């Protein structure tokens, strides 16, 4: 499993655990006390609802880790990476969090925003290509 997660760039790193979806269920991978060779896979079950149908995805078409087209439940929360206070407002994402988006493969593209959370608040991230550089502008999506 460690090799598989490493091959698809989903191993935990210096920023903390990685989070991803497997067959519609949320998981995270974190290092155990044994260091880099001790990777723990943690299942984060979502609550089930009465009369809810089970998964119907065929095995040969695994779901995407993150869908960039529209916001949805189970978004990646980057809040654990932020130390100190955080004001939920429109802003440019700090470079270290842009690197996290790249590593998690949820970096926005021109005309294709991505969605994630910061401390439980959903955000839309859009690529801003101005002044000869690429930055990510984020907008809180308060309902």
Tab-separated table of C-alpha atoms in Angstrom:
chain	number	residue	atom	x	y	z
A	1	UNK	CA	0.000	0.000	0.000
A	2	UNK	CA	2.882	2.388	0.769
A	3	UNK	CA	4.248	1.890	-2.760
A	4	UNK	CA	0.829	2.547	-4.314
A	5	UNK	CA	0.309	5.750	-2.311
A	6	UNK	CA	3.848	6.858	-3.179
A	7	UNK	CA	3.320	6.213	-6.895
A	8	UNK	CA	0.234	8.426	-6.991
A	9	UNK	CA	1.722	11.119	-4.713
A	10	UNK	CA	-0.620	10.499	-1.775
A	11	UNK	CA	1.851	9.712	0.991
A	12	UNK	CA	1.771	12.031	4.000
A	13	UNK	CA	4.456	14.710	3.996
A	14	UNK	CA	5.958	17.481	6.144
A	15	UNK	CA	2.616	19.336	5.983
A	16	UNK	CA	0.732	16.463	7.605
A	17	UNK	CA	-1.558	13.603	6.613
A	18	UNK	CA	-2.869	13.185	3.085
A	19	UNK	CA	-6.603	12.837	2.454
A	20	UNK	CA	-8.293	11.098	-0.453
A	21	UNK	CA	-11.376	9.189	-1.526
A	22	UNK	CA	-11.588	5.446	-2.169
A	23	UNK	CA	-14.900	4.237	-3.626
A	24	UNK	CA	-16.638	7.363	-2.327
A	25	UNK	CA	-15.312	6.963	1.221
A	26	UNK	CA	-12.896	9.428	2.816
A	27	UNK	CA	-9.504	8.171	4.023
A	28	UNK	CA	-6.330	9.748	5.293
A	29	UNK	CA	-2.788	8.423	5.454
A	30	UNK	CA	-0.472	9.448	8.262
A	31	UNK	CA	2.897	8.328	9.563
A	32	UNK	CA	2.916	6.018	12.578
A	33	UNK	CA	5.584	5.915	15.294
A	34	UNK	CA	7.841	3.814	13.025
A	35	UNK	CA	8.603	6.771	10.745
A	36	UNK	CA	8.422	6.962	6.959
A	37	UNK	CA	7.955	3.219	6.497
A	38	UNK	CA	5.072	3.108	8.999
A	39	UNK	CA	2.083	4.552	7.108
A	40	UNK	CA	-1.342	4.263	8.722
A	41	UNK	CA	-4.524	4.324	6.614
A	42	UNK	CA	-7.479	5.814	8.503
A	43	UNK	CA	-11.079	5.478	7.320
A	44	UNK	CA	-13.383	8.451	7.988
A	45	UNK	CA	-16.865	6.977	7.527
A	46	UNK	CA	-19.633	9.345	6.644
A	47	UNK	CA	-22.964	8.951	8.380
A	48	UNK	CA	-25.338	6.641	6.537
A	49	UNK	CA	-28.948	7.577	6.053
A	50	UNK	CA	-32.011	5.370	6.224
A	51	UNK	CA	-32.895	3.806	2.858
A	52	UNK	CA	-29.648	5.065	1.295
A	53	UNK	CA	-28.403	3.074	-1.674
A	54	UNK	CA	-24.904	1.629	-1.450
A	55	UNK	CA	-22.024	2.352	-3.845
A	56	UNK	CA	-22.647	1.389	-7.443
A	57	UNK	CA	-19.370	2.418	-9.073
A	58	UNK	CA	-17.847	-0.292	-11.271
A	59	UNK	CA	-14.423	-1.437	-10.070
A	60	UNK	CA	-12.673	-0.620	-13.357
A	61	UNK	CA	-13.678	3.083	-13.157
A	62	UNK	CA	-12.498	4.405	-9.766
A	63	UNK	CA	-13.916	7.800	-8.746
A	64	UNK	CA	-11.754	10.897	-8.979
A	65	UNK	CA	-10.075	12.050	-5.789
A	66	UNK	CA	-11.434	15.592	-6.185
A	67	UNK	CA	-13.889	16.920	-8.724
A	68	UNK	CA	-13.011	20.476	-9.691
A	69	UNK	CA	-16.254	21.414	-11.431
A	70	UNK	CA	-18.535	21.994	-8.453
A	71	UNK	CA	-18.408	22.137	-4.669
A	72	UNK	CA	-19.454	19.015	-2.750
A	73	UNK	CA	-19.365	17.398	0.652
A	74	UNK	CA	-16.147	15.746	1.829
A	75	UNK	CA	-13.835	18.474	0.548
A	76	UNK	CA	-10.173	18.505	1.567
A	77	UNK	CA	-9.743	20.770	4.618
A	78	UNK	CA	-6.449	22.694	4.673
A	79	UNK	CA	-7.121	24.344	8.046
A	80	UNK	CA	-4.782	22.048	9.978
A	81	UNK	CA	-1.855	23.529	8.006
A	82	UNK	CA	-2.549	27.091	9.176
A	83	UNK	CA	-1.067	28.254	12.455
A	84	UNK	CA	-2.632	31.105	14.370
A	85	UNK	CA	-5.747	33.023	13.420
A	86	UNK	CA	-7.465	32.932	10.051
A	87	UNK	CA	-9.963	35.465	8.766
A	88	UNK	CA	-12.350	33.937	6.228
A	89	UNK	CA	-12.193	36.389	3.321
A	90	UNK	CA	-11.180	36.700	-0.318
A	91	UNK	CA	-7.390	36.663	-0.684
A	92	UNK	CA	-4.423	35.136	-2.482
A	93	UNK	CA	-3.470	31.763	-1.071
A	94	UNK	CA	0.001	31.752	0.578
A	95	UNK	CA	2.674	29.964	-1.523
A	96	UNK	CA	3.029	27.036	0.903
A	97	UNK	CA	-0.696	26.259	0.564
A	98	UNK	CA	-0.452	26.563	-3.241
A	99	UNK	CA	2.217	23.839	-3.074
A	100	UNK	CA	-0.214	21.707	-1.058
A	101	UNK	CA	-2.890	22.163	-3.759
A	102	UNK	CA	-0.345	21.073	-6.362
A	103	UNK	CA	0.706	18.058	-4.297
A	104	UNK	CA	-2.912	17.030	-3.723
A	105	UNK	CA	-3.682	17.508	-7.436
A	106	UNK	CA	-6.394	20.063	-6.725
A	107	UNK	CA	-4.636	23.065	-8.243
A	108	UNK	CA	-7.098	25.211	-10.221
A	109	UNK	CA	-6.601	25.683	-13.946
A	110	UNK	CA	-7.585	28.605	-16.166
A	111	UNK	CA	-11.382	28.640	-16.233
A	112	UNK	CA	-11.627	25.622	-13.868
A	113	UNK	CA	-11.829	26.475	-10.167
A	114	UNK	CA	-11.246	23.912	-7.441
A	115	UNK	CA	-12.987	23.577	-4.121
A	116	UNK	CA	-11.656	22.814	-0.643
A	117	UNK	CA	-12.244	23.859	2.947
A	118	UNK	CA	-10.313	25.909	5.455
A	119	UNK	CA	-11.369	25.215	9.027
A	120	UNK	CA	-14.764	23.934	7.926
A	121	UNK	CA	-15.580	26.824	5.570
A	122	UNK	CA	-15.833	25.879	1.874
A	123	UNK	CA	-13.630	27.872	-0.510
A	124	UNK	CA	-13.417	28.251	-4.279
A	125	UNK	CA	-9.880	28.626	-5.638
A	126	UNK	CA	-9.270	30.260	-9.021
A	127	UNK	CA	-6.039	30.574	-10.968
A	128	UNK	CA	-4.922	34.200	-11.370
A	129	UNK	CA	-2.312	34.669	-14.084
A	130	UNK	CA	-1.168	38.268	-13.824
A	131	UNK	CA	2.065	40.170	-13.434
A	132	UNK	CA	3.898	37.286	-15.113
A	133	UNK	CA	3.145	34.742	-12.395
A	134	UNK	CA	0.482	32.292	-11.338
A	135	UNK	CA	-1.301	32.758	-8.041
A	136	UNK	CA	-4.425	31.245	-6.528
A	137	UNK	CA	-7.173	33.611	-5.420
A	138	UNK	CA	-9.589	32.059	-2.939
A	139	UNK	CA	-13.174	32.994	-2.114
A	140	UNK	CA	-15.154	31.729	0.879
A	141	UNK	CA	-18.355	30.032	-0.295
A	142	UNK	CA	-20.697	30.883	2.544
A	143	UNK	CA	-24.207	29.648	2.012
